[in-house]
């Protein structure tokens, strides 16, 4: 007799090819109008699903996990970061969590590089001038930014994405510095001509541009605290395509306003989708709505990973992207 298909509840609209395959493989409930679930709706999904496919917009804390029915054995996250899921509680309840690493590395690194270029070269500021009809013609001393070539880039988090950023940055003449929980392999350091800083404080005080590329974990929450941000040189720029929570956003805003930091490029925010209104007022800040992995290719690859993780799990095997608490 054919086995009963597991009920998979997907919390957001996914690329159509992924949804179609999901429907073929499992008893699937989609969210076709893409409205984010309320906490009450998410709790209801936890009570019904055998497998939940959430995204970064779903907060799955201990209280939410307590709602799960006993058949919910897998949370197959659509996305790499899993800071919105209480991993320890999930594990204690016997729920496996998977993510989608590797397939959004290059796109996120591209977006990081785009911000590294956009902020010092005043890209969006110039674009606004043209669009708003405020351009009165070329001038030798107007709209001057700062050169990228020859500057020092300090990468905070030298994992897959950090390394992909470093490769791009080298082509733009930046010298690579990094701080990471663990020093990367000597071959990688050599390839990237990267300088390792065991002391984050020491690195921050010496860089021209800082790029945040580490995950948000309890250990990295406000890693760029007010005290650390104050170590930056006044001509330094900060770029973040990782997680807003890694930077104390209020402190960053305050230091940008008083000119203690030259500018920032932010794709992620501490209280997404809310953005500090003071940041919106500033010309030296480029703001993006969490689009680091927003390519159709990445989103399809992420979906494929979700499908593989679910299928291997329901077939009784360890899914390839099982997240192990404490290993992040
Ligand atoms: C995703 C991300 O779009 O994967 C991540 O960690 O930050 C994003 O690029 C999002 O998480 C999807 O859930």
XYZ file of C-alpha atoms and ligand atoms in Angstrom:
341
model
C 0.000 0.000 0.000
C 1.300 3.470 -0.864
C 2.524 5.395 2.159
C 0.543 8.472 3.175
C 2.289 11.587 1.890
C 3.452 14.005 4.592
C 1.604 17.308 4.933
C 4.061 20.073 4.011
C 2.984 23.630 4.849
C 4.863 26.388 3.044
C 4.561 29.793 4.705
C 5.371 32.046 1.708
C 5.027 31.994 -2.073
C 7.951 30.148 -3.683
C 9.069 30.054 -7.350
C 6.446 28.228 -9.364
C 8.698 25.355 -10.477
C 9.418 24.601 -6.813
C 5.775 24.779 -5.804
C 4.793 22.440 -8.642
C 7.396 19.846 -7.685
C 6.417 20.199 -4.023
C 2.787 19.474 -4.977
C 3.886 16.377 -6.925
C 5.989 14.973 -4.116
C 4.016 15.794 -0.983
C 0.594 16.699 0.317
C 1.431 20.396 0.072
C -0.293 23.526 1.323
C 0.974 26.639 -0.462
C 0.597 30.327 0.333
C -0.269 31.605 -3.122
C -1.040 35.206 -2.182
C 2.253 35.431 -0.211
C 0.721 37.247 2.744
C 3.047 36.683 5.744
C 1.370 34.469 8.342
C 0.341 36.026 11.638
C 1.760 34.327 14.736
C -1.684 32.742 15.254
C -1.734 31.396 11.688
C 1.810 30.105 12.071
C 0.813 28.346 15.312
C -2.097 26.724 13.450
C 0.322 25.547 10.744
C 2.565 24.052 13.472
C -0.426 22.151 14.831
C -1.208 20.646 11.424
C 2.042 20.169 9.498
C 4.305 17.145 9.300
C 6.891 19.386 7.669
C 7.005 23.177 7.885
C 8.771 25.287 5.237
C 9.259 28.722 6.794
C 11.336 31.718 5.772
C 13.165 34.505 7.562
C 9.825 36.289 8.093
C 8.501 33.569 10.438
C 9.479 33.764 14.113
C 9.692 30.206 15.414
C 10.580 30.624 19.077
C 10.086 28.235 21.994
C 6.450 29.291 22.413
C 5.752 28.618 18.752
C 7.532 25.248 18.874
C 5.348 24.298 21.849
C 2.377 24.481 19.455
C 3.814 21.797 17.150
C 1.867 18.574 16.830
C 3.815 15.411 17.561
C 4.058 14.545 13.835
C 5.959 17.742 13.029
C 9.459 16.300 12.685
C 11.098 18.629 10.162
C 11.417 22.370 9.696
C 12.926 22.787 6.214
C 13.821 26.463 6.173
C 13.818 28.285 2.842
C 16.968 30.345 3.462
C 20.436 30.062 4.872
C 20.166 32.024 8.130
C 18.200 30.223 10.823
C 18.337 32.832 13.590
C 14.542 33.090 13.484
C 14.286 29.475 14.709
C 15.009 28.415 18.296
C 17.320 25.528 17.387
C 17.908 24.282 20.916
C 14.187 23.979 21.627
C 13.597 22.360 18.234
C 16.253 19.772 19.029
C 14.839 19.117 22.497
C 11.468 18.437 20.876
C 13.061 16.057 18.349
C 12.464 18.370 15.398
C 15.146 18.407 12.683
C 15.953 21.774 11.105
C 17.499 22.201 7.649
C 18.563 25.292 5.693
C 19.783 26.124 2.178
C 23.511 26.935 2.325
C 25.849 27.448 -0.608
C 23.360 28.433 -3.282
C 23.060 32.116 -2.386
C 26.750 32.751 -1.770
C 27.634 34.395 -5.086
C 24.493 36.537 -5.274
C 24.914 37.796 -1.730
C 28.581 38.521 -2.404
C 27.579 40.466 -5.536
C 25.168 42.564 -3.508
C 27.834 43.162 -0.884
C 30.238 44.332 -3.581
C 27.516 46.529 -5.046
C 27.152 48.264 -1.666
C 30.921 48.512 -1.213
C 30.967 50.427 -4.507
C 27.708 52.312 -4.069
C 28.395 53.997 -0.757
C 31.860 55.564 -1.321
C 30.934 56.465 -4.933
C 27.576 57.998 -3.903
C 25.686 55.930 -6.450
C 22.142 56.229 -5.152
C 22.628 59.852 -4.151
C 23.631 60.719 -7.727
C 20.765 58.694 -9.126
C 18.296 60.615 -6.975
C 19.672 63.921 -8.263
C 19.036 62.869 -11.871
C 15.613 61.359 -11.235
C 14.420 64.359 -9.281
C 15.486 66.779 -12.027
C 18.040 68.457 -9.754
C 21.035 67.960 -12.085
C 22.337 71.260 -13.420
C 25.327 69.848 -15.292
C 28.814 68.517 -14.683
C 31.214 70.190 -12.311
C 34.834 69.290 -11.419
C 34.244 69.482 -7.700
C 30.692 68.224 -7.335
C 29.516 64.753 -6.240
C 32.980 63.629 -5.292
C 33.168 60.329 -3.518
C 36.130 58.246 -2.459
C 38.331 55.832 -4.400
C 37.899 52.107 -3.757
C 41.215 50.964 -5.250
C 43.980 50.644 -2.659
C 41.724 50.746 0.384
C 41.495 48.194 3.202
C 38.440 45.998 3.496
C 37.790 44.301 6.843
C 35.497 41.301 6.509
C 33.661 40.236 9.614
C 32.908 36.547 9.104
C 35.106 34.676 6.615
C 32.774 31.836 5.694
C 31.522 31.062 2.200
C 30.036 34.529 1.619
C 32.935 36.407 3.232
C 35.401 34.578 0.981
C 33.278 35.260 -2.111
C 33.269 38.957 -1.182
C 37.051 38.871 -0.731
C 37.556 37.383 -4.220
C 35.514 40.142 -5.801
C 37.074 42.869 -3.678
C 40.577 41.882 -4.727
C 39.659 42.564 -8.345
C 38.723 46.093 -7.273
C 42.137 46.626 -5.681
C 41.044 46.326 -2.081
C 43.367 44.638 0.383
C 41.675 41.930 2.388
C 41.574 41.749 6.160
C 39.300 39.577 8.225
C 38.134 38.613 11.653
C 36.563 35.216 12.163
C 35.920 32.891 15.065
C 38.484 30.558 13.513
C 41.367 31.444 11.260
C 40.745 30.109 7.735
C 43.070 27.624 6.048
C 46.483 28.982 5.071
C 45.789 28.183 1.390
C 42.728 30.447 1.435
C 44.634 33.191 3.212
C 47.335 32.936 0.576
C 44.897 32.939 -2.330
C 43.132 36.016 -0.980
C 46.311 37.629 0.401
C 44.186 38.053 3.486
C 45.392 39.368 6.823
C 43.822 37.722 9.871
C 42.985 39.794 12.928
C 42.353 37.813 16.052
C 41.309 41.073 17.704
C 38.213 42.546 16.092
C 38.862 45.836 17.904
C 42.314 46.085 16.366
C 40.977 45.406 12.892
C 38.098 47.869 13.134
C 40.366 50.753 14.058
C 42.463 50.260 10.915
C 39.987 49.596 8.102
C 38.498 51.845 5.416
C 35.486 49.606 4.774
C 33.901 46.978 7.019
C 31.704 44.259 5.559
C 29.519 42.172 7.866
C 29.235 38.607 6.556
C 28.737 36.505 9.674
C 25.507 34.818 10.786
C 23.441 36.208 13.636
C 23.922 33.990 16.672
C 23.886 34.786 20.405
C 27.657 35.312 20.056
C 27.359 37.826 17.205
C 24.369 39.844 18.465
C 25.566 43.499 18.481
C 29.100 42.346 17.721
C 29.427 45.819 16.251
C 28.364 47.468 19.491
C 28.481 51.204 20.185
C 31.921 50.781 21.735
C 33.272 48.915 18.715
C 31.666 51.255 16.169
C 33.401 54.114 17.937
C 36.731 52.473 17.099
C 36.144 53.041 13.373
C 37.973 55.848 11.630
C 35.749 58.772 10.590
C 36.341 58.021 6.886
C 35.253 54.373 7.267
C 32.183 52.814 5.648
C 30.107 49.924 6.987
C 28.304 47.443 4.758
C 25.916 44.773 6.044
C 24.283 42.054 3.938
C 24.165 39.485 6.767
C 21.788 40.257 9.614
C 20.764 43.583 11.126
C 21.159 42.249 14.651
C 24.944 42.021 14.281
C 25.130 45.837 14.401
C 23.729 48.064 17.128
C 21.609 50.013 14.624
C 20.865 52.911 16.977
C 24.547 53.394 17.702
C 25.390 53.174 13.988
C 22.729 55.779 13.214
C 24.004 58.105 15.936
C 27.618 57.833 14.749
C 26.646 58.363 11.104
C 24.682 61.462 12.081
C 27.579 62.999 13.923
C 30.060 62.165 11.147
C 32.072 59.662 13.196
C 31.479 57.103 10.408
C 31.471 58.188 6.744
C 28.607 56.085 5.413
C 26.807 52.765 5.399
C 25.273 50.308 2.950
C 22.580 48.235 4.598
C 20.591 45.387 3.073
C 19.411 44.125 6.470
C 18.060 45.825 9.583
C 17.694 45.085 13.247
C 13.893 45.262 13.242
C 12.993 44.349 9.668
C 10.979 45.516 7.832
C 11.162 48.617 10.061
C 14.023 50.936 9.186
C 15.215 53.659 11.534
C 13.687 56.834 9.999
C 16.873 58.742 10.759
C 18.758 56.420 8.394
C 16.267 57.197 5.637
C 17.050 60.903 5.964
C 20.778 60.443 5.358
C 22.374 60.805 1.924
C 25.496 58.842 2.849
C 23.510 55.678 3.507
C 22.358 53.188 0.869
C 19.336 51.194 2.004
C 18.083 47.988 0.395
C 15.117 45.784 1.363
C 16.945 42.510 2.188
C 17.658 41.583 -1.442
C 21.048 39.869 -1.089
C 19.808 36.551 -2.454
C 17.002 37.986 -4.549
C 17.778 36.419 -7.921
C 15.422 33.971 -9.570
C 18.335 31.530 -9.874
C 19.119 31.640 -6.157
C 15.496 31.301 -5.159
C 15.038 28.260 -7.414
C 18.239 26.677 -6.092
C 17.082 27.371 -2.532
C 13.765 25.710 -3.333
C 15.555 22.687 -4.823
C 17.501 22.346 -1.600
C 14.296 22.475 0.413
C 12.801 19.732 -1.776
C 15.889 17.528 -1.403
C 16.017 18.075 2.348
C 12.358 17.096 2.768
C 12.540 14.121 0.406
C 15.660 12.629 2.007
C 14.160 13.153 5.456
C 10.809 11.515 4.676
C 12.679 8.656 2.977
C 14.377 8.007 6.294
C 17.808 9.506 5.672
C 19.717 12.407 7.175
C 18.930 15.476 5.062
C 22.046 17.033 3.500
C 21.548 20.450 5.079
C 20.698 19.486 8.624
C 21.545 22.375 10.935
C 23.296 21.318 14.096
C 22.801 23.727 16.978
C 26.085 25.098 18.215
C 27.918 24.502 14.959
C 27.036 27.853 13.407
C 16.836 34.854 2.263
C 18.784 35.307 3.812
O 16.205 35.511 1.256
O 19.089 33.011 3.415
C 19.224 33.943 4.168
O 19.760 33.792 5.276
O 19.045 36.201 4.509
C 18.032 35.674 2.615
O 18.919 35.857 1.576
C 15.885 34.621 3.387
O 16.501 34.170 4.520
C 14.831 33.638 3.006
O 14.235 33.050 4.125
